[in-house]
Coordinates of C-alpha atoms in Angstrom, one line a residue:
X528 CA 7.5 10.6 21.1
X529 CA 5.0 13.0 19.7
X530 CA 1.1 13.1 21.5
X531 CA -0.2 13.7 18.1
X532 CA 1.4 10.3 17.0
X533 CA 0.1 8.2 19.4
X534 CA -3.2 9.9 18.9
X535 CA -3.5 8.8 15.6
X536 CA -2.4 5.2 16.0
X537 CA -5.1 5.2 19.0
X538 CA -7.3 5.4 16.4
X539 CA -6.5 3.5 14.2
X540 CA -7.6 0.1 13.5
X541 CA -7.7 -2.6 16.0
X542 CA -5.4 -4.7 13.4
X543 CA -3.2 -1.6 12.3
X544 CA -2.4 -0.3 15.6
X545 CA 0.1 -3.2 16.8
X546 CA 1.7 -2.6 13.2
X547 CA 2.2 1.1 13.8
X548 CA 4.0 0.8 17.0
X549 CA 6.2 -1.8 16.4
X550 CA 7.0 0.0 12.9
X551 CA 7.5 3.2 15.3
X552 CA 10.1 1.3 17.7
X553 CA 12.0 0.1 15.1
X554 CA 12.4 3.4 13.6
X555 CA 13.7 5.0 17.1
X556 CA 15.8 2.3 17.9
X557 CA 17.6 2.7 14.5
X558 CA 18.0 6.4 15.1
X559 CA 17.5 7.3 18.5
X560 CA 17.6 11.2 17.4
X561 CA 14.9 10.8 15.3
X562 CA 11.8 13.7 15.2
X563 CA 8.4 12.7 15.2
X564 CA 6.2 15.3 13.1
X565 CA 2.1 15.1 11.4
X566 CA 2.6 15.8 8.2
X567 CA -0.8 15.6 5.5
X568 CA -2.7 14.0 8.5
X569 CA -0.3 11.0 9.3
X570 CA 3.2 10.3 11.1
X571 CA 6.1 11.2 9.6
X572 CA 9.6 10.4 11.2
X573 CA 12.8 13.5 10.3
X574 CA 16.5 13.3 11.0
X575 CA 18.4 16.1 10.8
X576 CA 15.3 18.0 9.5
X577 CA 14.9 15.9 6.9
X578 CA 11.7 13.3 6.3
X579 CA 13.4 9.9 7.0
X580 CA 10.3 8.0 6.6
X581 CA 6.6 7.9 7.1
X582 CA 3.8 5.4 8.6
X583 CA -0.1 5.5 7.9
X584 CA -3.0 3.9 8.4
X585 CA -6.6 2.6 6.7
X586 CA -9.2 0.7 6.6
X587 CA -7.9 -2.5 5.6
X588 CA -3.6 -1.7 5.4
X589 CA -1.0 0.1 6.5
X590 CA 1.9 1.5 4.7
X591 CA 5.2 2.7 5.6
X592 CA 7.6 5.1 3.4
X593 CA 11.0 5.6 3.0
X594 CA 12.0 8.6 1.2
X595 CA 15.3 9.8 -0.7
X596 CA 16.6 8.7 -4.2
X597 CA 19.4 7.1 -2.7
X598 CA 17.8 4.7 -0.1
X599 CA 15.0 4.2 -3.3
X600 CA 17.8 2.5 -5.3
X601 CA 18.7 0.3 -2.0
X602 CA 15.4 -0.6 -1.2
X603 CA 14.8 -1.6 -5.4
X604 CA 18.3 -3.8 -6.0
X605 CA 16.9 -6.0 -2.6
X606 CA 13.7 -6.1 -4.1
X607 CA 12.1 -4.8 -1.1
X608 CA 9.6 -2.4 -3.0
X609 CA 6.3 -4.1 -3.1
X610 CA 3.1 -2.9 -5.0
X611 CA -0.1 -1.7 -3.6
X612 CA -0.3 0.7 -0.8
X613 CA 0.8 4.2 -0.7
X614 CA 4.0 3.2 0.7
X615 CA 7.6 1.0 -0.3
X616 CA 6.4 -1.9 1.1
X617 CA 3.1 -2.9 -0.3
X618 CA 0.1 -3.3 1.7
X619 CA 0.6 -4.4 5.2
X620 CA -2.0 -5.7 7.3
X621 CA 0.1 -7.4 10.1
X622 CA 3.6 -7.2 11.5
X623 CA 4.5 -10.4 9.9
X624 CA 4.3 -8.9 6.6
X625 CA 7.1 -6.8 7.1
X626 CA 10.8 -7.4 6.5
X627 CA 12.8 -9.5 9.7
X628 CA 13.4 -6.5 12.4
X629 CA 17.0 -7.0 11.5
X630 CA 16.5 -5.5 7.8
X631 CA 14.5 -3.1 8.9
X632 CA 16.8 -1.5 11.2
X633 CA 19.4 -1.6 8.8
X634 CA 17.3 0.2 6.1
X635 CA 16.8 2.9 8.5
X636 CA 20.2 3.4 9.8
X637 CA 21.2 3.5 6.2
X638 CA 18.9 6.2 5.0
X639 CA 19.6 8.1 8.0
X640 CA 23.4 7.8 7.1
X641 CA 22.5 9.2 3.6
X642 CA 21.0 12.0 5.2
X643 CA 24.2 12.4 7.2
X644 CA 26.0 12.5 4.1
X645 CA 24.4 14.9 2.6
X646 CA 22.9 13.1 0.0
X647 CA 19.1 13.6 1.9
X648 CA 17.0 16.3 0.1
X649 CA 15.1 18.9 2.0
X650 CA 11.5 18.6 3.0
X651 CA 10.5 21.0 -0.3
X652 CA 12.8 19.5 -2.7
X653 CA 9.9 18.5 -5.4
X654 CA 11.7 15.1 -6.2
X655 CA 12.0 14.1 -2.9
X656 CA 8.9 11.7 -2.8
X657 CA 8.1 8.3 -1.5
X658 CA 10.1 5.0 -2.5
X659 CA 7.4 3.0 -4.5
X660 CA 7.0 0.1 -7.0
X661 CA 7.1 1.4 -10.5
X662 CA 3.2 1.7 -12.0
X663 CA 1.5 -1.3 -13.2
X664 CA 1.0 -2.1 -17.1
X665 CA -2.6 -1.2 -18.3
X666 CA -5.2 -3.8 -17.1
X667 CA -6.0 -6.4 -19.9
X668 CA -9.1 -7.9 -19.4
X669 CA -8.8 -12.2 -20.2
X670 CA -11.1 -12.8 -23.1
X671 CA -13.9 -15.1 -21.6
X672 CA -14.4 -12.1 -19.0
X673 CA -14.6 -9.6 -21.5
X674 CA -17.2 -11.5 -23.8
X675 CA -19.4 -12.3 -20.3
X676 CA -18.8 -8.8 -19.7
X677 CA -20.0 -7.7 -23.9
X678 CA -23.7 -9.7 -23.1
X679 CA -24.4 -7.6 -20.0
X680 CA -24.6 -3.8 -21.4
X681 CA -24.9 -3.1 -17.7
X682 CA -22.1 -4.6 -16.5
X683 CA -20.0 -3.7 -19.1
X684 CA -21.3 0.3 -18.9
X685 CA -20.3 -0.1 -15.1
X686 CA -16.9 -1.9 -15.6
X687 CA -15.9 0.4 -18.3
X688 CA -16.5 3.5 -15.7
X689 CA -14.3 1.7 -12.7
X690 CA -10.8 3.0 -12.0
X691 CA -8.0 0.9 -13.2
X692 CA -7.1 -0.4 -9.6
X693 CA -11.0 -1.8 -9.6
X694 CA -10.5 -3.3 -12.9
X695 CA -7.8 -4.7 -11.6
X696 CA -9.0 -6.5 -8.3
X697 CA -11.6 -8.2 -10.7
X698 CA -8.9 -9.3 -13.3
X699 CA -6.8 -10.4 -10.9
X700 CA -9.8 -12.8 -8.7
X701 CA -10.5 -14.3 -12.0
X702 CA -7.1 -15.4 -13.0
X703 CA -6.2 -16.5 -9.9
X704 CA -8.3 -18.9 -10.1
X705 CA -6.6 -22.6 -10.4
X706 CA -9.6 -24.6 -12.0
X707 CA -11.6 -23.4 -14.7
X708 CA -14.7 -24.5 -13.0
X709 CA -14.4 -21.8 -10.4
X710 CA -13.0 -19.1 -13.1
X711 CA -16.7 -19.9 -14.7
X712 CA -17.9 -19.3 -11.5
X713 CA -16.1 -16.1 -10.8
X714 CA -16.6 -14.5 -14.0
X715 CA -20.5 -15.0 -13.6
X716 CA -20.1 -13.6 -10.0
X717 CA -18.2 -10.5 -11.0
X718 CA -20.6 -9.6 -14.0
X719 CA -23.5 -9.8 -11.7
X720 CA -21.6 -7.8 -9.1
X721 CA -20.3 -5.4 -11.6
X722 CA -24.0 -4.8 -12.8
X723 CA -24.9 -3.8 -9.3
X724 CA -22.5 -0.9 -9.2
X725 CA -20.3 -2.9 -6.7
X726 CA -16.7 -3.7 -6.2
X727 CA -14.4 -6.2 -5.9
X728 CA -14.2 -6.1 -2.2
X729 CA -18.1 -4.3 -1.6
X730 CA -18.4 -6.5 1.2
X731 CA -15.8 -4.7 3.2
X732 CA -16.3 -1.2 1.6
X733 CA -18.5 1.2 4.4
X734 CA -22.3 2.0 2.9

């Protein structure tokens, strides 16, 4: 166990920090000789020298990385590789997001025994880089939001100007909306949000 690991999961978030250790456990009781490094200001976990996998922690997730080409193609045919986060398994905000313990131990063992095998690339090899969900198709924005958005120049100068990923979180509030009263609703909300310079989720955004 590294100091400098469980420095940074002292502080992190109240809700990440139960995440992080059990997610730390399981990854040295999978492979017991496994080296704990801080690599680009978060945990990373090596075997045999070579990055196994990686945990971090934000505001509002954590995430948790495998890396190699050959555990990537694993983790894809079990569509375990989730969206969102920086990691392969989506956003996670509590332990119960996670795969059963028994999966997860068996993920690890398994790209540890690809290491073994040779079949692990070094820590510089460029295309050595963290399992993730293939990107998202561009953002199309439903019709009845765009045309709310067309007779507010300020909202629309403001949405235009937003990242994809904000885009997104708006898109994606609206059309998960089941009745059409509340998509009305929403889609007055968000223009009067977006006209304010504000995000999906401002609320939990710092000042």
């Amino acid at each position: 166990m590294n100091p400098k690991v469980d420095a940074y999961i002292a502080k992190a978030a109240a809700f990440a920090q139960p995440v992080l250790n059990h997610l730390r456990e399981l990854v040295h009781k999978a492979c017991p000789d496994v080296v704990e490094e801080m690599k680009w200001s978060r945990p990373f976990f090596l075997h045999g020298g070579v990055i196994l996998c990686n945990i971090s922690a934000f505001k509002e997730h954590c995430s948790f990385g495998f890396w190699g080409a050959e555990i990537g193609k694993v983790l894809k045919a079990d569509g375990v590789v989730q969206e969102g986060g920086m990691g392969s398994l989506g956003r996670i905000t509590s332990v119960k997001d996670l795969p059963a313990d028994k999966v997860m131990l068996g993920y690890v063992r398994q790209a540890a025994k690809f290491i073994d095998d040779g079949l692990g690339d070094n820590r510089i090899t460029v295309a050595r880089r963290v399992v993730k969900a293939p990107p998202k198709a561009p953002v199309e924005t439903p019709m009845e939001f765009a045309v709310a958005l067309k007779r507010n120049k300020a909202a629309a100068k403001v949405f235009e100007a937003f990242s994809p990923s904000c885009k997104r979180e708006y898109v994606e509030w609206i059309a998960d909306a089941k009745r059409e009263e509340t998509r009305v609703k929403r889609i007055a909300q968000a223009v009067e949000w977006i006209a304010e310079g504000k995000q999906r989720n401002w609320k939990y955004q710092e000042c």
